[in-house]
Coordinates of C-alpha atoms and ligand atoms in Angstrom, one line a residue:
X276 CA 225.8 22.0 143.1
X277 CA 227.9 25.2 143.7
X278 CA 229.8 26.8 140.6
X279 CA 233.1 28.7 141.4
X280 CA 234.0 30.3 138.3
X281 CA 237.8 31.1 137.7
X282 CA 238.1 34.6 136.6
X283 CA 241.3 35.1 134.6
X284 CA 242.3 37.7 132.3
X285 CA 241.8 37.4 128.9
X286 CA 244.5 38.2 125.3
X287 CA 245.7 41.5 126.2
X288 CA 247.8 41.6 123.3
X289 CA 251.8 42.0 123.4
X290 CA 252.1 43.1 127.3
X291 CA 253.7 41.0 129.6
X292 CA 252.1 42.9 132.5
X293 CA 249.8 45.7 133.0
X294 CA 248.8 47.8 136.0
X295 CA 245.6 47.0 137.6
X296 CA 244.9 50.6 138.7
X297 CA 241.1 49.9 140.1
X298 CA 239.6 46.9 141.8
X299 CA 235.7 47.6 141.2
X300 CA 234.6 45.1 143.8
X301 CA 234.5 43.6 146.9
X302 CA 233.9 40.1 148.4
X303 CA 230.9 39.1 149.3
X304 CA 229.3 42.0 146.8
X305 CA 227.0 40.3 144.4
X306 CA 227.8 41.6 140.5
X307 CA 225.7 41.1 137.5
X308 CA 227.0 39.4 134.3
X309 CA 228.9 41.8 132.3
X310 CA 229.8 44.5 135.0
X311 CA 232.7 45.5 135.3
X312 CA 235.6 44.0 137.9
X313 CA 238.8 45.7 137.2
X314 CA 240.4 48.5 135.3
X315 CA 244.1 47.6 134.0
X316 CA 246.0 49.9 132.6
X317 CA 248.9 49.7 129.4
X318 CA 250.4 52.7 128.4
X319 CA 248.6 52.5 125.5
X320 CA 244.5 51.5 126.8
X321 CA 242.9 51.1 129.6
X322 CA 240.9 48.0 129.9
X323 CA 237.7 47.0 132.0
X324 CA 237.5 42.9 133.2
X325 CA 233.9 42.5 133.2
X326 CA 232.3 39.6 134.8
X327 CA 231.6 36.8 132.4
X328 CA 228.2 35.7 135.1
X329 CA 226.5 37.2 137.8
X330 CA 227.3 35.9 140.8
X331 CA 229.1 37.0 144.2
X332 CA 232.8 37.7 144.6
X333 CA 233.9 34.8 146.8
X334 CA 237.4 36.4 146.5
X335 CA 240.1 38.6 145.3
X336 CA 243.4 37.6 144.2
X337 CA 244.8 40.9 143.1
X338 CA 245.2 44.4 144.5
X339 CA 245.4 48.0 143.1
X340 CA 249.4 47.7 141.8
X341 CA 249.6 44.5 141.1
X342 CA 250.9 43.7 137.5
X343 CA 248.6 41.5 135.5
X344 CA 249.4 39.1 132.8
X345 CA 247.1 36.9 130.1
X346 CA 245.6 33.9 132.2
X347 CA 246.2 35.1 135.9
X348 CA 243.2 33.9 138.0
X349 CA 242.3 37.7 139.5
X350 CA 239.0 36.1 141.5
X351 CA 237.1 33.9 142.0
X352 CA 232.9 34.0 141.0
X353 CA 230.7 32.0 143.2
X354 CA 227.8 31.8 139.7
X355 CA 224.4 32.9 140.8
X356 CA 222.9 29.3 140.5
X357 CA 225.3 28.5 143.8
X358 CA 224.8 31.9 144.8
X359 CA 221.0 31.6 145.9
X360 CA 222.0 28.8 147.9
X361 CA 225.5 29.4 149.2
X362 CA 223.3 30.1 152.6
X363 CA 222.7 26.2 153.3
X364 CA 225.6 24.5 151.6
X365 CA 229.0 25.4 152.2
X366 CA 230.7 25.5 149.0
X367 CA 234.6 24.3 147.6
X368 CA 235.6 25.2 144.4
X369 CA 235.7 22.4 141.4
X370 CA 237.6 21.4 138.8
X371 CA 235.5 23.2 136.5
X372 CA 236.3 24.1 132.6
X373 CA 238.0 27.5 132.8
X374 CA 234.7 29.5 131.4
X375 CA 235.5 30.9 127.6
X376 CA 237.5 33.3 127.5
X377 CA 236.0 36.8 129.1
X378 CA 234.9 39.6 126.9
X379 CA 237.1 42.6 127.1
X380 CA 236.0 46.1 126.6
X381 CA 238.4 48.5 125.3
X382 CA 237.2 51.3 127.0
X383 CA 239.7 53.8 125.8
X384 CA 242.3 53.5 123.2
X385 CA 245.0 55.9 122.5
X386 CA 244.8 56.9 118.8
X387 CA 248.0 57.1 117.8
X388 CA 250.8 55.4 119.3
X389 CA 252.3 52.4 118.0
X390 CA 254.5 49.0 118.6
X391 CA 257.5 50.8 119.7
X392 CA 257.2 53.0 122.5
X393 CA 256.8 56.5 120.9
X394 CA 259.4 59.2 122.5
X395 CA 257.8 61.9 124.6
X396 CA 257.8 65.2 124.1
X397 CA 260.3 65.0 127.3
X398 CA 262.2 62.3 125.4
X399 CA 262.7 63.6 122.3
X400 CA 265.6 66.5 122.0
X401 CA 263.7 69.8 122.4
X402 CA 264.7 73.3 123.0
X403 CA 263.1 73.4 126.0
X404 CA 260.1 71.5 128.0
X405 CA 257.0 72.4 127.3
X406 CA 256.9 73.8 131.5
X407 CA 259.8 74.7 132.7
X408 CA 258.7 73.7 136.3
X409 CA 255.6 73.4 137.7
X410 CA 255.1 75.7 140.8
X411 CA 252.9 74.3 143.6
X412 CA 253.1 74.3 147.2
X413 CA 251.9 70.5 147.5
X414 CA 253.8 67.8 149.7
X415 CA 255.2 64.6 147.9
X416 CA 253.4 61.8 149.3
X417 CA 255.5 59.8 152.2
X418 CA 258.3 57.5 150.4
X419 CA 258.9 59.8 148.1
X420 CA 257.6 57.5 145.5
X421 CA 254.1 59.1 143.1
X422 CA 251.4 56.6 142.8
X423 CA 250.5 56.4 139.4
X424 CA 250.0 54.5 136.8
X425 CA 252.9 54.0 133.4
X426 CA 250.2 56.3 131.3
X427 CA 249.8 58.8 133.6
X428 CA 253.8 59.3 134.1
X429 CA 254.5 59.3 130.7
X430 CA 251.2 62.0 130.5
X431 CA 253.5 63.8 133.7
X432 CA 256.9 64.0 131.3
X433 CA 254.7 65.1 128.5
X434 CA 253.6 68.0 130.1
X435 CA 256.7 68.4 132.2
X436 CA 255.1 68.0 135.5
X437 CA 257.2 66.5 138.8
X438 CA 254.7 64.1 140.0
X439 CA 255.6 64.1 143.5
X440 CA 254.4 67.9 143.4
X441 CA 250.6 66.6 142.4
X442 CA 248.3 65.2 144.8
X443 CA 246.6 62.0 143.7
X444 CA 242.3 62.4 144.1
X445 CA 242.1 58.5 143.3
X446 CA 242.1 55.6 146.2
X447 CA 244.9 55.4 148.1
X448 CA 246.4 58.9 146.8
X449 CA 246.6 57.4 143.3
X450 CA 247.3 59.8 140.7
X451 CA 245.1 60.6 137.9
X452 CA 245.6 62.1 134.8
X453 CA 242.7 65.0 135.7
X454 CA 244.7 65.4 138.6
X455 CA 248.2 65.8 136.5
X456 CA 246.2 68.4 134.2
X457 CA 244.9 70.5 137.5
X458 CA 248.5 70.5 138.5
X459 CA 249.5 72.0 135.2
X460 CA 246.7 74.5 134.7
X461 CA 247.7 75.4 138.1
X462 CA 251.2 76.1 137.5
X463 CA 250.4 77.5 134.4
X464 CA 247.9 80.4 135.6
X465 CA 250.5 81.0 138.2
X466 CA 253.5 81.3 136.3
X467 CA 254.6 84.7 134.2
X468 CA 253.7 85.8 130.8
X469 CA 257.4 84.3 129.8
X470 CA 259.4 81.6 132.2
X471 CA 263.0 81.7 130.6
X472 CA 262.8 85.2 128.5
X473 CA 264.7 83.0 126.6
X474 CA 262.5 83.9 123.7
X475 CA 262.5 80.4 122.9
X476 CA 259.0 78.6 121.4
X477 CA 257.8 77.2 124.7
X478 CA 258.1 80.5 126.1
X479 CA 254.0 81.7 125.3
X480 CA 251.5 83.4 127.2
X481 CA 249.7 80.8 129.1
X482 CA 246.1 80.2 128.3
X483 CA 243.4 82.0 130.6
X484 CA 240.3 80.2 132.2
X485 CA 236.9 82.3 130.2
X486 CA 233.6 82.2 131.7
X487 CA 231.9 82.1 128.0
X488 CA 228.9 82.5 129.3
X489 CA 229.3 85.6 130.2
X490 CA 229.3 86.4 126.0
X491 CA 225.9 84.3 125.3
X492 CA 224.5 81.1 126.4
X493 CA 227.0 77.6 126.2
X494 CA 226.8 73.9 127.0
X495 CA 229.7 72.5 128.4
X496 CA 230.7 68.9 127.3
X497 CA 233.3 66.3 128.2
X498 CA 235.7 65.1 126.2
X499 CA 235.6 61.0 125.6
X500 CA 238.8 59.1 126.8
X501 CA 239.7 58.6 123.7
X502 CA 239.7 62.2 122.7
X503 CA 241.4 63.3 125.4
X504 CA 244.4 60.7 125.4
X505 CA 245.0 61.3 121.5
X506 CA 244.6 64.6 122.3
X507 CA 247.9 64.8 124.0
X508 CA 249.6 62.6 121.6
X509 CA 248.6 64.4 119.0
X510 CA 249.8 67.5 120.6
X511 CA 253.2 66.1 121.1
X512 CA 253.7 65.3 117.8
X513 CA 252.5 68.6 116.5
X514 CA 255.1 70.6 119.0
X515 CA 258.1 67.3 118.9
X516 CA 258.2 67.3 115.5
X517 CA 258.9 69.6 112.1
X518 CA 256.4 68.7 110.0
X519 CA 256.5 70.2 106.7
X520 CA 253.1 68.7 104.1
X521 CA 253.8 68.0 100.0
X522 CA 250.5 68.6 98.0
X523 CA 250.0 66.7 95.0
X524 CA 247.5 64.8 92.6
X525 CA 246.9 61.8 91.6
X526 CA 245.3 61.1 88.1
X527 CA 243.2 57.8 89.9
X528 CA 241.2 57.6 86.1
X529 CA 242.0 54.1 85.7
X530 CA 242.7 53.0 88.5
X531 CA 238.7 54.1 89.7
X532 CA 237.5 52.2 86.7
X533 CA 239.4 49.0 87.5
X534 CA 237.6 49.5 91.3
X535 CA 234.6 49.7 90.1
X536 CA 235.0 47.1 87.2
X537 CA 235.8 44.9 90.3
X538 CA 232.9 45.9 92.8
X539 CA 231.3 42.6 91.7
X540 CA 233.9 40.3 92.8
X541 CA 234.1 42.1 96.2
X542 CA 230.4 42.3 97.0
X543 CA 230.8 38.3 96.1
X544 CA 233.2 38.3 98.5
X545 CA 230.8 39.8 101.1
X546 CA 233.2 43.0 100.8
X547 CA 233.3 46.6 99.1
X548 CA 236.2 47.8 97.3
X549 CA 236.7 51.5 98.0
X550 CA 240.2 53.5 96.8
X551 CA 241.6 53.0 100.2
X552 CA 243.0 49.3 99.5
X553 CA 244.6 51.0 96.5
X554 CA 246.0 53.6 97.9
X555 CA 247.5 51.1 101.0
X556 CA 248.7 49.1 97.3
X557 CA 250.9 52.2 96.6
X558 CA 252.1 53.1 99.3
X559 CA 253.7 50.1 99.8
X560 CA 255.4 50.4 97.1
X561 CA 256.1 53.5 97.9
X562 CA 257.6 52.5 101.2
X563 CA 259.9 50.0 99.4
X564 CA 261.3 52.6 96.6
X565 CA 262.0 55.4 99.4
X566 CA 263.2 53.4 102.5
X567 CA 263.5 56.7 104.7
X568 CA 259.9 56.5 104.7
X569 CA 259.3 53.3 106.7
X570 CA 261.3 54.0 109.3
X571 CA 262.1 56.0 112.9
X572 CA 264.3 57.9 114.4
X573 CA 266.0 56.3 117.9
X574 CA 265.0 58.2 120.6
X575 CA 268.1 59.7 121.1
X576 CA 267.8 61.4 117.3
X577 CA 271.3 60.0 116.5
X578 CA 269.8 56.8 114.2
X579 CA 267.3 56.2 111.5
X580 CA 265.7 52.1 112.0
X581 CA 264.8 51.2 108.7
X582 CA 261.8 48.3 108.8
X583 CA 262.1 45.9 106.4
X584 CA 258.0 45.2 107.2
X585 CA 254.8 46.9 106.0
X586 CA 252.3 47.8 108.6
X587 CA 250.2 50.4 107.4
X588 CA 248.0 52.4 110.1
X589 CA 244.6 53.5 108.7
X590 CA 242.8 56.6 110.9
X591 CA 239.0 55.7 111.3
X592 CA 236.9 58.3 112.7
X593 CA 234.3 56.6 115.7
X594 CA 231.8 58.2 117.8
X595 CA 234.6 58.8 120.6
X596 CA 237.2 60.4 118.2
X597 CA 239.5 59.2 116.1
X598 CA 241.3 55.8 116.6
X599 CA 244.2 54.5 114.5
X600 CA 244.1 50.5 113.4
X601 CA 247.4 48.7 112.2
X602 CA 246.9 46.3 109.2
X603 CA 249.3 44.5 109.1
X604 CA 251.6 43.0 106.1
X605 CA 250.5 44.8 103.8
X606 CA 252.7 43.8 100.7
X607 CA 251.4 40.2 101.3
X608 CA 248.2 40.6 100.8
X609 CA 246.1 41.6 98.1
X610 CA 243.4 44.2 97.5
X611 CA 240.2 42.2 98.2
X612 CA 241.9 40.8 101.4
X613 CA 242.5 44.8 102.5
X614 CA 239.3 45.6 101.7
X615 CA 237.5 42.7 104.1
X616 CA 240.4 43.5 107.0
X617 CA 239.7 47.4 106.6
X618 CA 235.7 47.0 106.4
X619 CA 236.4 44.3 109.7
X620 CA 238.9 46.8 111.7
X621 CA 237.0 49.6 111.1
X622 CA 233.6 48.0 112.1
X623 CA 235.4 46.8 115.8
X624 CA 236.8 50.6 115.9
X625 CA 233.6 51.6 116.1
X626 CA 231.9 49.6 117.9
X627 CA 235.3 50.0 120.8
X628 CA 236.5 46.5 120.1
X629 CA 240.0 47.1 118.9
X630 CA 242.7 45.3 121.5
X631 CA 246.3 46.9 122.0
X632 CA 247.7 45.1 119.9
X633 CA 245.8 46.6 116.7
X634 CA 247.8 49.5 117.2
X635 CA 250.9 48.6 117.1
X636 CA 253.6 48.1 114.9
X637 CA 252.8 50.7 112.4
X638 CA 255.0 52.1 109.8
X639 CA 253.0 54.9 108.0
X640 CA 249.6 55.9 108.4
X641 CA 247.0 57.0 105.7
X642 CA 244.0 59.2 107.0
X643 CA 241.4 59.0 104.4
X644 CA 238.7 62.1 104.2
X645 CA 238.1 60.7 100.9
X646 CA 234.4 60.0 102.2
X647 CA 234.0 63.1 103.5
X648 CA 235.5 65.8 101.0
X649 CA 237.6 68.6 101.0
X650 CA 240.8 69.7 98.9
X651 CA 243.7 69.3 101.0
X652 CA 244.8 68.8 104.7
X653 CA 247.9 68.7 106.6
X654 CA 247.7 65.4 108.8
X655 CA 249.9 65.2 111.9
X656 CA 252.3 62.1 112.0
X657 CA 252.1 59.4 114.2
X658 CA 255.5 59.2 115.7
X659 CA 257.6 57.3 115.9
X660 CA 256.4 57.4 112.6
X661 CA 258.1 59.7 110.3
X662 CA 255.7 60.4 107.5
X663 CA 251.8 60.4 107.1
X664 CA 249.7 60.5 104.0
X665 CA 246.3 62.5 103.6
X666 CA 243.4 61.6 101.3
X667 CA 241.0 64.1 100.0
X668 CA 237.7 63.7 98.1
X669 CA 238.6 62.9 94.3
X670 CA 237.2 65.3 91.4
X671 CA 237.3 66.0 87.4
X672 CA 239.7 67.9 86.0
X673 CA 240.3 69.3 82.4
X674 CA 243.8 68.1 81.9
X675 CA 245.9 69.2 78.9
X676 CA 247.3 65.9 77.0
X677 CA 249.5 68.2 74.4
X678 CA 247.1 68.6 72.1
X679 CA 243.6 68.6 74.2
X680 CA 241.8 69.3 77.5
X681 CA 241.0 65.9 78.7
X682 CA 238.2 64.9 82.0
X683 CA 240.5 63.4 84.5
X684 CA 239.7 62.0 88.0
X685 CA 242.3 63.4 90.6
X686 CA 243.3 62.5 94.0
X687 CA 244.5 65.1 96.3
X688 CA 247.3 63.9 98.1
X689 CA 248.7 65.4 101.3
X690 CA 251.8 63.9 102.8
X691 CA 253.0 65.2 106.3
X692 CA 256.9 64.1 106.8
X693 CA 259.3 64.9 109.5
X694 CA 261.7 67.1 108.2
X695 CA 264.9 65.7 110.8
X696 CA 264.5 62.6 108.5
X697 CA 263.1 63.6 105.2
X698 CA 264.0 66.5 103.0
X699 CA 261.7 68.4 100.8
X700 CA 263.1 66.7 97.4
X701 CA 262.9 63.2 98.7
X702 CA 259.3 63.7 100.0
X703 CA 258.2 65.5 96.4
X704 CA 259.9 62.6 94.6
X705 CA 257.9 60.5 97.7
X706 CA 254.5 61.6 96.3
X707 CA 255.5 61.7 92.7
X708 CA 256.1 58.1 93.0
X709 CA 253.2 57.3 94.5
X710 CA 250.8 59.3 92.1
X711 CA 252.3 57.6 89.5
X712 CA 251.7 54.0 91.0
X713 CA 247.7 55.2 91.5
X714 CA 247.5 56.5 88.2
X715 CA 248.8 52.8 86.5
X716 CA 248.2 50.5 89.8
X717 CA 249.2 47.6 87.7
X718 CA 252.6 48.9 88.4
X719 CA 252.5 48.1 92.0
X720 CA 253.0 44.7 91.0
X721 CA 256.5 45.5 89.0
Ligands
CAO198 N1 237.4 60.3 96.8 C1 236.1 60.0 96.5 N2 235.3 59.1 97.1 C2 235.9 58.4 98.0 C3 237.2 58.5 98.4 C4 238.0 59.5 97.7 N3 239.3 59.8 98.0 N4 237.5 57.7 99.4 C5 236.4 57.0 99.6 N5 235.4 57.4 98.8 C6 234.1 56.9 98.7 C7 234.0 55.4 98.8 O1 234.3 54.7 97.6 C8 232.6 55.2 99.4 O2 231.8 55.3 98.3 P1 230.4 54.5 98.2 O3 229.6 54.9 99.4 O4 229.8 55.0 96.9 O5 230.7 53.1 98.2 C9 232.4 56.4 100.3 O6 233.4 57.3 99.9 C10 232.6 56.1 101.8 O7 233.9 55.4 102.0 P2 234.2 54.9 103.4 O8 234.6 56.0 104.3 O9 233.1 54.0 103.9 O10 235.4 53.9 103.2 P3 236.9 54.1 103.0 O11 237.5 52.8 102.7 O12 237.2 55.2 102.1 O13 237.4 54.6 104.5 C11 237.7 54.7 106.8 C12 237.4 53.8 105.6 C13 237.6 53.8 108.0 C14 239.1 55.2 106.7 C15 236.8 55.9 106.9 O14 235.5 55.4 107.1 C16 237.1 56.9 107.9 O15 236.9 56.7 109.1 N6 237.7 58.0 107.5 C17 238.0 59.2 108.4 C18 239.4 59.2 108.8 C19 239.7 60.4 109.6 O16 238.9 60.9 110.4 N7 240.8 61.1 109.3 C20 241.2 62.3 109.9 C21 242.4 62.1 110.7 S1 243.0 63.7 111.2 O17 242.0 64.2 112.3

């Protein structure tokens, strides 16, 4: 009997629509299980719809444009059982069970941005854009009207470039972001040293294409998706915002031998208990004793939004680059429960898993190096986020009691903050605080 299989689309998280910007297929082309349909696009992932059999496309319900929501039927599968013998028997779809839901493979997922839509570089008040105009002699397509996706206009403002000047490579003249950065490196080799003599920031020397290997031998590789979206988020921050970093230690003595007087119960619990539950701990309360913290500017700069919730991102370094997670809550649950949700969310970062909505909603992020080492970094904060805290590798330290040097186990702290919103007092009073709470964590609970 023939098997037409309903394909819909799956939990995209908290979107009512996103773009489909690729249809993979055609009718009639047979796919295997697994491969992938469609590309759909948020401005904040880009998404593949893979086919949850192998089969033939019997037909297509949506086009490149089309906005896509949870449970839209986008085509329909003729299953490879009724495929081998869709020759003889003419076949009408059934009433079947809508198949489990289909897998969906985050392909890429842009690192740091977060519930609320994050201002642009464009967005935010700045001195001046980043380009002043881009300078080509391209034609704007006819209608006037760029074909490109939400991401890739929002990449466009970033970087300050008119879309209707950039010619799309993509079917149908569609836009891509590669395109977007030929257009700018385009404009940027042709422009002057200076564009405003203004003398302002913005105004630099641009960057000069360098045949390296005319200095010794190189291998050229590509960056992943996810490197190169964060990339330009990241770089938006960095430019968008003052960031000024507070150092500080943390005497974690205690608090490490409660961990590890603990590790028992966790690895009962199928868990491990490493400082970073702790650390999220303390920052929450933190976050409650210095509001200004947990909070955002509007994107016209004029008002703070205070939260009155604790979502605490967590940077986890993958394979691809680095992603940034949302746990949510995080005054209502306890340090075991952190611990199983951070081992969990970190385990699906890596292995590409994390839906849109893990990242979003965040308040303040913590990027742990812990692991790794080091002394001291200056982490860049995840707008609209307006702080960010940075974990180095703890280490002994003779530390003078009044009367003796005594072996203590610090934690170097590094906190980012944006300096519109938070002044350099607050934020040393900011990480004060939260050394303190480390050093007794028992006072998280006050
Ligand atoms: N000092 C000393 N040891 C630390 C430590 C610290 N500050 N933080 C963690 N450790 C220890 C842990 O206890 C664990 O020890 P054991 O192997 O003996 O159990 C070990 O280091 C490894 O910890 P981990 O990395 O597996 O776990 P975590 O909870 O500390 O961190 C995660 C989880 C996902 C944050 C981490 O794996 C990660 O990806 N870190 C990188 C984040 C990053 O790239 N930030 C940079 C952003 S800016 O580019």
């Amino acid at each position: 009997m023939s098997k037409v299989i309903e394909i819909k689309i799956p939990d995209i998280g908290d979107f009512d629509g996103v773009d489909v910007i690729e249809v993979l297929v055609a009718i009639g082309q047979q796919v295997a299980k697994e491969e992938s349909l469609f590309t759909l696009e948020s401005d904040k992932a880009t998404m593949e719809i893979p086919s949850p059999e192998s089969g033939v496309i019997a037909e297509l319900k949506i086009a490149v444009g089309d906005v896509v929501k949870e449970g839209d039927v986008v085509a329909l599968l003729l299953a490879s059982s009724a495929a081998d013998t869709a020759t003889e028997t003419e076949t009408e779809p059934e009433d079947e069970p809508i198949p489990e839901v289909l897998k969906k493979e985050i392909e890429t997922v842009v690192a740091v941005e977060t519930a609320t839509p994050a201002p642009t570089v464009a967005e935010v008040p700045q001195p001046t854009p980043v380009i002043a105009s881009a300078r080509s002699e391209t034609v704007a397509p006819a209608g006037g009207m760029a074909h490109a996706s939400p991401a890739v206009r929002r990449f466009a403002r970033e970087l300050g470039a008119d879309l209707l000047k950039v010619v799309g490579s993509a079917r149908a003249g569609r836009i891509t972001r590669d395109d977007v950065k030929a257009f700018v490196k385009q404009a940027l080799s042709a422009a002057p040293a200076t564009t405003s003599g203004s003398g302002m920031p913005f105004d630099l020397p641009p960057l000069r294409e360098i045949d390296f290997s005319k200095f010794g031998e190189v291998e050229t590789q590509p960056l992943s998706r996810i490197q190169k979206l964060s990339g330009s988020f990241l770089a938006r921050n960095w430019i968008s915002i003052p960031h000024v970093t507070q150092f500080d230690e943390a005497d974690i003595t205690e608090m490490e031998a409660f961990r590890k007087g603990n590790q028992e119960l966790a690895r009962e619990r199928g868990t491990k208990l490493t400082p970073l539950p702790f650390m999220i701990k303390a920052c929450v309360a933190a976050l409650k004793q210095f509001p200004r913290f947990n909070a955002s500017l509007s994107i016209d700069g004029k008002d703070l939004v205070l939260k009155q919730y604790f979502h605490v991102g967590i940077a986890v370094d993958t394979d691809d680059g680095l992603v940034v997670p949302v746990l949510r809550n995080c005054d209502q649950k306890g340090l075991l429960d952190l611990a199983e949700e951070l081992a969990e969310v970190s385990q699906r970062a890596r292995d590409g898993k994390l839906l849109p909505k893990d990242f979003q909603g965040g308040c303040f992020t913590i990027s742990s190096l812990g692991g790794i080492g080091g002394t001291a970094f200056t982490p860049i904060i995840n707008a609209p986020e307006v702080a960010i805290l940075g974990v180095s590798r703890s280490f002994m330290k003779p530390l003078w009691n009044g009367m003796e040097f005594r072996p203590r186990l610090m934690l170097p702290l590094s906190l980012s903050y944006d300096h519109r919103v938070i002044d350099g007092a607050s934020a040393a009073r900011f990480t004060r605080y939260l050394a303190e709470m480390m050093a007794d964590i028992r006072r998280v609970m006050l």
